[in-house]
Coordinates of C-alpha atoms in Angstrom, one line a residue:
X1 CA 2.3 -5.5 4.5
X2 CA 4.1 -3.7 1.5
X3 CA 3.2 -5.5 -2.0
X4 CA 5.9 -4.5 -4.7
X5 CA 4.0 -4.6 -8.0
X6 CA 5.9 -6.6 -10.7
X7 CA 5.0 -5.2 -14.3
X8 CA 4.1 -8.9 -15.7
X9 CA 1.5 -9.8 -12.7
X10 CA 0.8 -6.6 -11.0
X11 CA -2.9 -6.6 -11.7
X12 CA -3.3 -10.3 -10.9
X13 CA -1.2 -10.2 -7.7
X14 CA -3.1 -6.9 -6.6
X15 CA -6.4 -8.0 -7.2
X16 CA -5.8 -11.8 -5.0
X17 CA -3.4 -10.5 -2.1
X18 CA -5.8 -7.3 -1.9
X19 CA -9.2 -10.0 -0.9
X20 CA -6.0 -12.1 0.8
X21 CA -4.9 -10.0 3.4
X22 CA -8.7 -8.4 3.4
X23 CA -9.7 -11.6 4.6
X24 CA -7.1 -12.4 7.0
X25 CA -7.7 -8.8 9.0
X26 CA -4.4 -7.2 8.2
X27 CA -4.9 -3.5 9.2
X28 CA -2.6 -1.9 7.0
X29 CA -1.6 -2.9 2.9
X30 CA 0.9 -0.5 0.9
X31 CA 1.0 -1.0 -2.6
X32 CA 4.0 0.1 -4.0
X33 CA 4.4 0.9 -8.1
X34 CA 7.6 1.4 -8.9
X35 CA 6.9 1.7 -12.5
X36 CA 4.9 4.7 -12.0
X37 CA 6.3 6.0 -8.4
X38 CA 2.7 5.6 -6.7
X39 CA 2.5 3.9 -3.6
X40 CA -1.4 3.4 -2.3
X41 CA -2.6 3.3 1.5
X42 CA -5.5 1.1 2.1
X43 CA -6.6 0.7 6.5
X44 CA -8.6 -2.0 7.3
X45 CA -12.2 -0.3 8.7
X46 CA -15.0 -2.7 9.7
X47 CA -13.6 -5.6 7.9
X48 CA -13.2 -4.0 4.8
X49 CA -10.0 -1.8 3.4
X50 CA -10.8 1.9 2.6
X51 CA -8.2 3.5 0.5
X52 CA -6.2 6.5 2.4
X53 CA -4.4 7.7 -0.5
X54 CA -2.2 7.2 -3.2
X55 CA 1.0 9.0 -2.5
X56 CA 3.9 10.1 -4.9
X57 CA 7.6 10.1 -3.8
X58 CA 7.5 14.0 -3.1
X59 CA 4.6 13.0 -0.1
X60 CA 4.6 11.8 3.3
X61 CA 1.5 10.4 4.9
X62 CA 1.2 9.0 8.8
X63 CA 0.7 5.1 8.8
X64 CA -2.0 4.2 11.8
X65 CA 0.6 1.0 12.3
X66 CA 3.3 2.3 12.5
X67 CA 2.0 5.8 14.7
X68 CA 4.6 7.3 12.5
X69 CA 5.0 9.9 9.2
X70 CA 6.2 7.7 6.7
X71 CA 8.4 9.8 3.9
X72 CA 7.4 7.9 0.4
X73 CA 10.8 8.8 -1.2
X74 CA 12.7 6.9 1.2
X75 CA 10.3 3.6 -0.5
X76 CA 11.2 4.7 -3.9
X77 CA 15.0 5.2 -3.5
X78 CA 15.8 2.4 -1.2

């Protein structure tokens, strides 16, 4: 799942959807900031999300669900 933060409710819809798809097992949660150009990685590990990274538009980083290098500029530009 990729969550596109809106400036108004960012911090609201982060903090539910996070404990959201936590919950529900989803293995894999982007959150994209288009404000600042940040987009953070978080993998589901013994029912709890560990944070992989937070990424700028300039990095790549290889998503375990997709078995694939994912280029963060193409998120920002598209």
């Amino acid at each position: 799942i990729v969550e596109v933060l809106s400036p108004g409710t960012g911090r609201q819809d982060k903090n539910a959807k996070f404990n959201l798809y936590q919950k529900y097992g989803v293995r894999e949660y982007w959150i994209a900031d288009p404000v600042h150009k940040v987009l953070e990685v978080w993998q589901l590990q013994d029912g709890h999300y560990t944070r992989q990274g937070a990424y700028g538009p300039e990095d790549t980083f290889e998503s375990a669900v997709l078995g694939k290098v994912v280029d963060v500029s193409k998120i920002f530009t598209a």
